[in-house]
Coordinates of C-alpha atoms in Angstrom, one line a residue:
M1 CA -128.8 -281.5 -12.4
I2 CA -125.0 -281.3 -12.3
S3 CA -123.9 -278.5 -14.7
K4 CA -121.4 -279.5 -17.4
N5 CA -118.9 -276.9 -16.2
N6 CA -119.5 -277.7 -12.6
L7 CA -120.9 -274.1 -12.1
V8 CA -124.4 -273.1 -11.3
E9 CA -126.4 -272.5 -14.5
N10 CA -130.0 -272.7 -13.3
I11 CA -131.4 -271.3 -10.1
C12 CA -135.0 -271.7 -8.8
C13 CA -136.3 -269.6 -5.9
V14 CA -139.5 -270.8 -4.2
G15 CA -141.3 -267.7 -3.0
A16 CA -141.8 -264.5 -4.9
G17 CA -142.2 -262.2 -1.8
Y18 CA -140.2 -259.4 -0.3
V19 CA -137.0 -261.4 -0.1
G20 CA -137.2 -263.8 -3.0
G21 CA -138.3 -261.3 -5.7
P22 CA -135.7 -258.6 -5.1
T23 CA -132.8 -261.0 -4.3
M24 CA -133.3 -263.1 -7.4
A25 CA -133.7 -259.9 -9.5
V26 CA -130.3 -258.7 -8.4
I27 CA -128.6 -262.1 -8.9
A28 CA -130.1 -262.3 -12.4
D29 CA -128.9 -258.7 -13.1
K30 CA -125.3 -259.5 -11.9
C31 CA -125.1 -263.0 -13.3
P32 CA -126.6 -262.9 -16.9
E33 CA -125.2 -266.3 -17.6
I34 CA -127.4 -267.9 -15.0
K35 CA -131.1 -268.6 -15.6
V36 CA -133.1 -267.5 -12.6
S37 CA -136.7 -268.6 -12.1
V38 CA -138.8 -267.3 -9.3
V39 CA -141.8 -269.5 -8.6
D40 CA -144.9 -269.1 -6.4
I41 CA -148.2 -270.8 -6.1
N42 CA -149.9 -267.4 -5.8
E43 CA -151.0 -266.8 -9.3
E44 CA -151.9 -263.1 -8.7
R45 CA -148.4 -262.4 -7.3
I46 CA -146.7 -264.0 -10.3
K47 CA -149.1 -262.1 -12.7
A48 CA -148.0 -258.8 -11.0
W49 CA -144.3 -259.6 -11.3
N50 CA -144.9 -260.1 -15.1
D51 CA -147.1 -257.1 -15.6
D52 CA -146.1 -254.9 -18.6
N53 CA -146.6 -251.9 -16.3
L54 CA -143.6 -252.2 -14.0
D55 CA -145.3 -249.8 -11.6
N56 CA -147.7 -252.7 -10.7
L57 CA -144.9 -254.9 -9.3
P58 CA -146.3 -256.5 -6.0
I59 CA -143.4 -255.0 -4.0
Y60 CA -142.4 -251.4 -3.9
E61 CA -138.7 -250.8 -3.3
P62 CA -136.6 -247.9 -4.7
G63 CA -134.6 -249.1 -7.6
L64 CA -136.4 -252.5 -8.0
V65 CA -138.2 -251.5 -11.2
E66 CA -135.0 -250.8 -13.0
V67 CA -133.3 -254.0 -11.9
V68 CA -136.4 -256.1 -13.0
K69 CA -136.6 -254.3 -16.3
R70 CA -133.0 -255.1 -17.2
S71 CA -133.3 -258.9 -16.5
R72 CA -136.9 -260.0 -16.9
N73 CA -137.5 -262.3 -19.8
R74 CA -133.8 -262.3 -20.5
N75 CA -132.6 -264.6 -17.7
L76 CA -135.1 -263.7 -15.0
F77 CA -138.5 -265.4 -15.1
F78 CA -141.5 -265.4 -12.8
T79 CA -143.7 -268.4 -13.0
S80 CA -146.2 -270.7 -11.2
D81 CA -144.7 -273.8 -12.9
V82 CA -143.0 -274.9 -9.6
D83 CA -142.3 -278.5 -10.5
N84 CA -140.5 -277.8 -13.8
C85 CA -138.3 -275.1 -12.3
I86 CA -137.3 -277.3 -9.4
K87 CA -136.6 -280.2 -11.7
N88 CA -134.2 -278.2 -13.9
A89 CA -132.4 -276.3 -11.1
D90 CA -128.8 -276.8 -9.9
M91 CA -129.7 -274.6 -6.9
V92 CA -133.0 -274.1 -5.2
F93 CA -133.6 -271.2 -2.7
I94 CA -136.3 -271.6 -0.1
S95 CA -137.8 -268.2 0.4
V96 CA -141.3 -268.9 1.7
N97 CA -143.3 -267.3 4.5
T98 CA -142.6 -268.5 8.0
P99 CA -145.2 -266.7 10.2
I100 CA -145.5 -267.1 14.0
K101 CA -147.7 -270.1 15.0
S102 CA -151.2 -269.1 16.0
A103 CA -152.0 -272.3 17.9
G104 CA -150.4 -275.5 19.3
L105 CA -147.0 -276.0 20.9
G106 CA -145.0 -272.8 20.8
A107 CA -148.0 -270.7 19.8
L108 CA -147.4 -266.9 19.5
Q109 CA -143.6 -267.5 19.7
A110 CA -142.3 -270.3 17.5
S111 CA -142.3 -270.1 13.7
D112 CA -144.8 -272.1 11.7
L113 CA -142.6 -274.1 9.4
K114 CA -145.4 -275.6 7.4
W115 CA -144.4 -274.0 4.1
V116 CA -140.7 -274.8 4.6
E117 CA -141.6 -278.5 5.1
V118 CA -143.9 -278.5 2.1
C119 CA -141.2 -276.9 0.0
A120 CA -138.5 -279.4 1.1
R121 CA -140.7 -282.3 0.4
R122 CA -141.5 -281.0 -3.1
I123 CA -137.8 -280.4 -3.8
G124 CA -137.1 -283.9 -2.7
A125 CA -139.7 -285.4 -4.9
I126 CA -139.1 -283.4 -8.0
S127 CA -135.4 -282.6 -8.2
K128 CA -132.9 -284.6 -10.4
G129 CA -129.3 -285.5 -9.8
H130 CA -127.5 -283.3 -7.3
T131 CA -129.3 -280.2 -6.0
I132 CA -128.0 -277.5 -3.7
V133 CA -130.8 -276.3 -1.4
V134 CA -130.4 -272.9 0.2
E135 CA -132.3 -271.6 3.2
K136 CA -133.2 -267.9 2.4
S137 CA -136.2 -267.5 4.7
T138 CA -135.5 -266.3 8.2
L139 CA -135.7 -269.6 10.1
P140 CA -135.2 -270.9 13.7
V141 CA -131.9 -272.5 14.5
R142 CA -131.5 -276.1 13.3
T143 CA -134.3 -275.8 10.7
A144 CA -131.7 -277.0 8.3
E145 CA -131.7 -280.3 10.2
I146 CA -135.4 -280.7 9.3
I147 CA -134.8 -280.0 5.7
K148 CA -131.8 -282.4 5.6
E149 CA -133.9 -285.2 7.1
I150 CA -136.7 -284.8 4.6
L151 CA -134.3 -284.7 1.7
E152 CA -132.3 -287.7 2.9
A153 CA -135.6 -289.7 3.2
T154 CA -136.3 -288.9 -0.5
T155 CA -132.8 -289.9 -1.4
K156 CA -133.4 -293.3 0.1
S157 CA -136.7 -293.7 -1.8
A158 CA -135.1 -292.7 -5.0
K159 CA -132.4 -295.3 -4.7
K160 CA -135.1 -298.0 -4.3
N161 CA -136.4 -296.9 -7.7
G162 CA -132.9 -296.9 -9.2
E163 CA -132.6 -293.1 -9.3
E164 CA -129.6 -291.2 -8.1
K165 CA -130.5 -288.1 -6.2
T166 CA -128.4 -286.1 -3.7
F167 CA -128.6 -282.8 -1.9
S168 CA -126.4 -280.2 -0.1
V169 CA -128.1 -277.8 2.3
L170 CA -126.8 -274.3 2.9
S171 CA -128.0 -271.4 5.0
N172 CA -127.8 -268.0 3.3
P173 CA -129.9 -265.6 5.4
E174 CA -130.9 -262.2 4.1
F175 CA -129.9 -259.0 5.9
L176 CA -132.2 -256.6 4.0
A177 CA -133.8 -253.4 5.3
E178 CA -137.1 -252.7 3.5
G179 CA -136.9 -249.4 1.8
T180 CA -133.2 -249.9 1.0
A181 CA -133.4 -253.6 0.0
V182 CA -132.0 -253.2 -3.6
N183 CA -129.1 -251.1 -2.4
D184 CA -128.5 -253.6 0.4
L185 CA -128.3 -256.4 -2.2
F186 CA -125.9 -254.5 -4.4
N187 CA -123.7 -253.2 -1.5
P188 CA -124.1 -255.7 1.4
D189 CA -122.4 -255.3 4.7
R190 CA -121.7 -259.0 4.5
V191 CA -122.9 -262.2 2.8
L192 CA -123.3 -265.1 5.2
I193 CA -123.1 -268.7 4.0
G194 CA -123.4 -271.6 6.4
G195 CA -122.9 -275.2 5.5
E196 CA -120.9 -278.4 5.7
D197 CA -120.3 -279.1 2.0
E198 CA -117.3 -277.1 0.9
V199 CA -118.1 -277.6 -2.8
A200 CA -121.6 -276.3 -2.4
I201 CA -120.4 -273.4 -0.4
E202 CA -117.9 -272.4 -3.1
K203 CA -120.6 -272.7 -5.8
L204 CA -122.9 -270.3 -3.9
K205 CA -119.9 -268.0 -3.1
S206 CA -118.9 -267.9 -6.7
I207 CA -122.3 -266.3 -7.5
Y208 CA -121.9 -263.5 -5.0
L209 CA -118.3 -262.9 -6.0
K210 CA -119.6 -261.5 -9.3
W211 CA -120.2 -258.2 -7.4
V212 CA -119.4 -258.7 -3.7
P213 CA -115.8 -258.4 -2.4
N214 CA -114.4 -261.7 -1.1
K215 CA -113.7 -260.1 2.3
K216 CA -117.4 -259.5 2.8
I217 CA -118.4 -263.1 2.3
L218 CA -118.4 -265.0 5.6
C219 CA -118.6 -268.8 5.7
T220 CA -119.7 -270.5 8.9
S221 CA -121.5 -273.6 10.2
L222 CA -125.2 -274.0 9.4
W223 CA -126.2 -273.4 13.0
S224 CA -124.0 -270.2 13.4
S225 CA -125.5 -268.8 10.2
E226 CA -129.1 -269.5 11.3
L227 CA -128.5 -268.0 14.8
S228 CA -126.7 -265.0 13.4
K229 CA -129.8 -263.9 11.5
L230 CA -132.0 -264.1 14.6
T231 CA -129.4 -262.3 16.7
A232 CA -128.8 -259.5 14.2
N233 CA -132.5 -258.7 14.1
A234 CA -132.9 -259.0 17.8
F235 CA -130.0 -256.5 18.3
L236 CA -131.5 -254.0 15.9
A237 CA -135.0 -254.3 17.5
Q238 CA -133.3 -253.8 20.9
R239 CA -131.9 -250.5 19.8
I240 CA -135.3 -249.3 18.6
S241 CA -137.0 -250.3 21.8
S242 CA -134.2 -248.7 23.9
I243 CA -134.4 -245.3 22.2
N244 CA -138.2 -245.4 22.3
S245 CA -138.1 -246.1 26.1
V246 CA -135.8 -243.0 26.4
S247 CA -138.3 -240.9 24.4
A248 CA -140.8 -241.3 27.3
I249 CA -138.1 -240.2 29.8
C250 CA -137.4 -237.1 27.6
E251 CA -141.1 -236.1 27.6
A252 CA -141.2 -236.4 31.4
T253 CA -137.9 -234.5 32.1
G254 CA -137.7 -231.9 29.4
A255 CA -134.8 -233.5 27.6
N256 CA -135.1 -233.8 23.8
I257 CA -134.9 -237.2 22.2
Q258 CA -133.2 -236.0 19.1
E259 CA -130.5 -234.3 21.1
V260 CA -130.0 -237.3 23.3
A261 CA -129.9 -239.7 20.3
K262 CA -127.3 -237.4 18.5
A263 CA -125.1 -237.3 21.6
V264 CA -125.3 -241.0 22.2
G265 CA -124.8 -241.8 18.5
L266 CA -121.5 -239.8 18.3
D267 CA -119.9 -242.4 20.5
S268 CA -118.0 -244.6 18.1
R269 CA -118.7 -247.6 20.3
I270 CA -122.4 -247.2 19.7
G271 CA -122.9 -245.4 16.4
N272 CA -125.9 -243.5 15.2
K273 CA -127.9 -246.1 13.3
F274 CA -131.3 -247.2 14.6
L275 CA -131.5 -244.4 17.1
N276 CA -134.5 -242.6 15.6
A277 CA -137.3 -242.7 18.1
G278 CA -140.8 -243.6 16.7
P279 CA -144.0 -245.5 17.2
G280 CA -142.2 -248.8 17.3
F281 CA -140.6 -251.4 15.0
G282 CA -142.6 -253.3 12.4
G283 CA -142.0 -255.5 9.4
S284 CA -142.0 -259.2 8.9
C285 CA -138.8 -260.1 10.9
F286 CA -138.1 -258.2 14.1
K287 CA -141.0 -259.4 16.3
K288 CA -141.0 -262.9 14.8
D289 CA -137.2 -263.3 15.2
I290 CA -137.2 -262.1 18.8
L291 CA -140.1 -264.4 19.7
N292 CA -138.2 -267.3 18.0
L293 CA -135.2 -266.5 20.1
V294 CA -137.4 -266.4 23.2
Y295 CA -138.9 -269.8 22.3
L296 CA -135.4 -271.2 21.7
C297 CA -134.1 -270.0 25.0
R298 CA -137.0 -271.4 26.9
Y299 CA -136.6 -274.7 25.1
F300 CA -133.0 -274.9 26.4
D301 CA -134.1 -273.7 30.0
L302 CA -132.5 -270.3 29.6
D303 CA -135.5 -268.5 31.1
E304 CA -133.5 -265.4 32.2
V305 CA -132.2 -264.9 28.7
A306 CA -135.7 -265.4 27.3
D307 CA -137.2 -262.8 29.7
Y308 CA -134.6 -260.3 28.6
W309 CA -135.4 -260.6 24.9
E310 CA -139.1 -260.8 25.5
Q311 CA -139.0 -257.4 27.1
I312 CA -138.0 -255.8 23.8
V313 CA -141.3 -256.8 22.3
H314 CA -143.1 -255.6 25.4
I315 CA -141.6 -252.2 25.1
N316 CA -142.5 -252.0 21.5
N317 CA -146.2 -252.7 22.2
W318 CA -146.1 -250.3 25.2
Q319 CA -144.8 -247.5 22.9
Q320 CA -147.7 -247.9 20.5
N321 CA -150.2 -248.1 23.4
R322 CA -148.9 -244.9 25.0
I323 CA -149.2 -243.0 21.7
Y324 CA -152.8 -244.1 21.5
E325 CA -153.4 -243.1 25.1
K326 CA -151.8 -239.7 24.5
I327 CA -154.3 -239.0 21.6
V328 CA -157.2 -240.0 23.8
D329 CA -156.0 -237.7 26.6
K330 CA -155.5 -234.7 24.3
L331 CA -158.9 -235.0 22.6
F332 CA -160.7 -234.7 25.9
R333 CA -160.7 -238.4 26.6
N334 CA -163.5 -238.9 24.1
L335 CA -163.0 -240.0 20.5
S336 CA -166.6 -241.0 19.7
G337 CA -167.4 -239.7 16.2
K338 CA -164.1 -237.7 16.0
K339 CA -162.2 -237.8 12.7
I340 CA -158.5 -238.6 12.9
A341 CA -156.3 -238.4 9.8
I342 CA -153.6 -241.1 9.8
L343 CA -150.7 -240.2 7.6
G344 CA -148.8 -243.4 6.8
F345 CA -149.8 -247.0 7.3
A346 CA -146.6 -248.8 6.0
F347 CA -144.3 -249.8 8.9
K348 CA -141.6 -247.5 7.4
A349 CA -141.1 -245.2 4.4
N350 CA -140.1 -246.4 1.0
T351 CA -142.0 -249.7 1.3
N352 CA -145.6 -250.9 0.9
D353 CA -145.2 -253.5 3.6
T354 CA -147.7 -253.3 6.4
R355 CA -146.8 -256.4 8.3
E356 CA -146.6 -255.7 12.1
S357 CA -146.8 -252.0 11.3
P358 CA -147.3 -249.8 14.4
A359 CA -150.3 -248.3 12.5
I360 CA -152.2 -251.5 12.9
Q361 CA -152.4 -251.5 16.7
I362 CA -152.8 -247.8 17.0
A363 CA -155.5 -247.6 14.4
S364 CA -157.3 -250.5 15.9
N365 CA -157.3 -248.9 19.4
L366 CA -158.6 -245.6 17.9
L367 CA -161.4 -247.4 16.1
E368 CA -162.3 -249.2 19.4
E369 CA -162.7 -245.7 20.9
G370 CA -165.2 -244.9 18.3
S371 CA -163.2 -242.6 16.1
I372 CA -163.5 -242.3 12.4
L373 CA -160.1 -242.8 10.6
Q374 CA -159.2 -241.1 7.3
I375 CA -156.0 -242.9 6.2
H376 CA -153.5 -241.9 3.6
D377 CA -150.4 -243.7 2.4
P378 CA -148.8 -243.3 -1.0
K379 CA -148.1 -247.0 -1.5
V380 CA -150.4 -249.0 0.7
S381 CA -153.7 -250.4 -0.8
W382 CA -157.2 -250.6 0.7
D383 CA -156.9 -254.4 0.7
Q384 CA -153.7 -254.3 2.7
I385 CA -155.2 -252.1 5.4
F386 CA -158.5 -254.1 5.6
N387 CA -156.6 -257.4 5.9
S388 CA -154.2 -256.0 8.5
L389 CA -157.0 -254.6 10.7
S390 CA -159.1 -257.7 10.3
T391 CA -156.3 -260.0 11.3
Y392 CA -155.5 -257.8 14.4
Y393 CA -159.1 -257.8 15.5
E394 CA -159.5 -261.5 15.1
T395 CA -156.1 -262.3 16.8
N396 CA -157.0 -260.0 19.8
K397 CA -160.7 -261.1 19.8
L398 CA -161.9 -257.5 19.6
D399 CA -165.5 -256.3 19.0
K400 CA -165.8 -255.7 15.3
S401 CA -168.6 -253.2 15.5
N402 CA -166.3 -250.3 14.7
I403 CA -163.8 -252.0 12.4
N404 CA -165.1 -250.5 9.2
N405 CA -165.1 -246.9 10.4
W406 CA -162.2 -245.9 8.2
T407 CA -161.5 -244.7 4.6
L408 CA -158.4 -244.7 2.5
E409 CA -157.9 -241.3 1.0
N410 CA -156.0 -240.5 -2.2
S411 CA -154.5 -237.2 -0.9
V412 CA -153.3 -235.6 2.3
E413 CA -155.8 -232.9 1.8
S414 CA -158.8 -235.2 1.7
A415 CA -157.4 -237.2 4.7
V416 CA -157.3 -234.1 7.0
N417 CA -160.7 -232.7 5.8
N418 CA -162.8 -231.8 8.9
A419 CA -160.4 -233.9 11.1
D420 CA -159.9 -233.2 14.8
A421 CA -156.3 -234.5 14.7
V422 CA -153.5 -235.5 12.3
L423 CA -151.4 -238.5 13.3
I424 CA -148.1 -239.0 11.4
L425 CA -147.1 -242.7 11.7
T426 CA -144.8 -243.2 8.6
E427 CA -141.9 -240.9 7.7
W428 CA -142.8 -240.5 4.0
D429 CA -141.1 -237.4 2.5
I430 CA -144.4 -236.0 1.3
Y431 CA -145.4 -235.5 5.0
R432 CA -142.3 -233.4 5.6
D433 CA -143.5 -230.7 3.3
I434 CA -147.1 -230.3 4.3
N435 CA -148.6 -226.8 4.0
W436 CA -149.9 -226.6 7.6
E437 CA -151.5 -223.2 7.1
K438 CA -153.7 -224.7 4.4
I439 CA -154.3 -227.9 6.4
S440 CA -155.4 -226.0 9.5
N441 CA -158.2 -224.3 7.5
S442 CA -159.9 -227.6 6.7
M443 CA -159.7 -229.1 10.2
R444 CA -162.1 -228.8 13.1
E445 CA -160.9 -226.7 16.1
P446 CA -159.2 -227.2 18.5
S447 CA -157.0 -229.2 16.1
W448 CA -154.1 -231.4 17.0
V449 CA -151.0 -232.8 15.2
F450 CA -149.4 -235.9 16.7
D451 CA -145.9 -236.3 15.2
T452 CA -144.5 -239.7 16.1
R453 CA -141.7 -239.5 13.5
L454 CA -140.3 -236.0 14.3
I455 CA -140.5 -234.8 10.7
T456 CA -142.7 -231.7 11.2
D457 CA -141.4 -228.1 11.6
P458 CA -142.8 -227.2 15.0
R459 CA -142.9 -223.4 14.3
K460 CA -144.9 -223.9 11.1
V461 CA -147.4 -226.2 12.7
R462 CA -147.9 -223.9 15.7
D463 CA -148.0 -220.7 13.6
A464 CA -150.8 -222.3 11.7
G465 CA -152.8 -222.4 14.9
L466 CA -152.5 -226.1 15.5
N467 CA -151.7 -227.8 18.8
L468 CA -148.6 -230.1 18.5
W469 CA -147.4 -233.1 20.3
R470 CA -144.0 -234.6 19.2
L471 CA -142.6 -237.8 20.4
G472 CA -139.7 -237.4 22.9
E473 CA -140.3 -233.7 23.5
M474 CA -141.7 -232.0 26.6
E475 CA -144.8 -230.1 25.7
S476 CA -143.5 -226.9 27.4
C477 CA -140.8 -226.7 24.6
K478 CA -143.0 -224.5 22.4
D479 CA -140.5 -223.1 20.0
G480 CA -139.2 -226.5 18.9
T481 CA -135.6 -225.4 18.8
F482 CA -133.0 -227.5 20.6
G483 CA -129.7 -226.4 19.1
L484 CA -129.6 -229.1 16.5
S485 CA -127.8 -228.5 13.2

């Protein structure tokens, strides 16, 4: 529908996930004159978004509860009435899941665009008048061409029936970091809008101008916008794999990864962000976007470029595997029946997202060795862990005889009870303040602590009589002091 004042009055977002939910909540908060409807076919997810207890929102992000509280049922609505919301919208955001294909051409590299196509076809069939369609999902380059072809086909069909229906397609990728997504939306580094229709671009831009400075809004072609998103994530993942590869060198030479990262990060040409060594990157985007980039390069016969980017994923997997091997080695190369407390299952702190979390591969490997896992995470549910492990086992065709040898504990204390080792995989603040003296009394000797996030105080851990391995530090550095301030 074309708004009377030629401004956007009614927005529909298809997909109430990690991107669609928070993004639309912020738009509704900053643009109270616009009706924002977030739709999803997942009834349980919509029910959670509408729960009177805001602590039950399906997504945990610092600050999200407050934003939703201000706008929900005022101009922000969550519903499963997909068709009506699309029909009444001036602008429709596509924010659906785009997982990696599990089979067929491009399997394990290319994105599965099934839901994007389903969404585009539904928009084409249901919408009225002129509709601006905005890609919000992270998509391969030239996906907009697919959407445009589908919408143009529906335009032709509508004309045959005497109905006027037109579309403009824009790319508006998200650049959100889980754990800081709400702040990233309120204070973005940039807003990227790609498209060919200047009027449509200005309409979308006018929404962001409600709170984003004009100098931070970059308008490009559709293809540059799509490729920029993939490239940005590939560069960030590259930095993580780079610093993680150096952590292994530090362990071998006696250098300290925190000192090296600090020295490197002080170079203004490099900067200090994404230089925290850890068990590897996770989340829904990094691995998927790199593999999309690899697939794209191979499609255009750029094999050397594809090999380069593929190595980033290889290093990430290698980092997780070497942590698992280190645990096996320290526990006398026998994990059968041994209890290991895993602290943190989310891929990073301040989110409940477990997609591609390093904990999945590491936990699966430990279960395969016959260990018993006692898992704690302040925001991750039992169902999430079960589904993550089940999917990993099925994808990698592993023997499932040990897959259920784990429990989700409601406290750190219960997780470490009678454990042979503690493995810190997520940098939650509660793990920084653990009473190691108390913990050591409930563990089985000789006890180990494996700190993959460098958040422990080495003196306190060792003074409690525990053996300690920290990522990126040579084991002979017993005092844990490296001149850092």
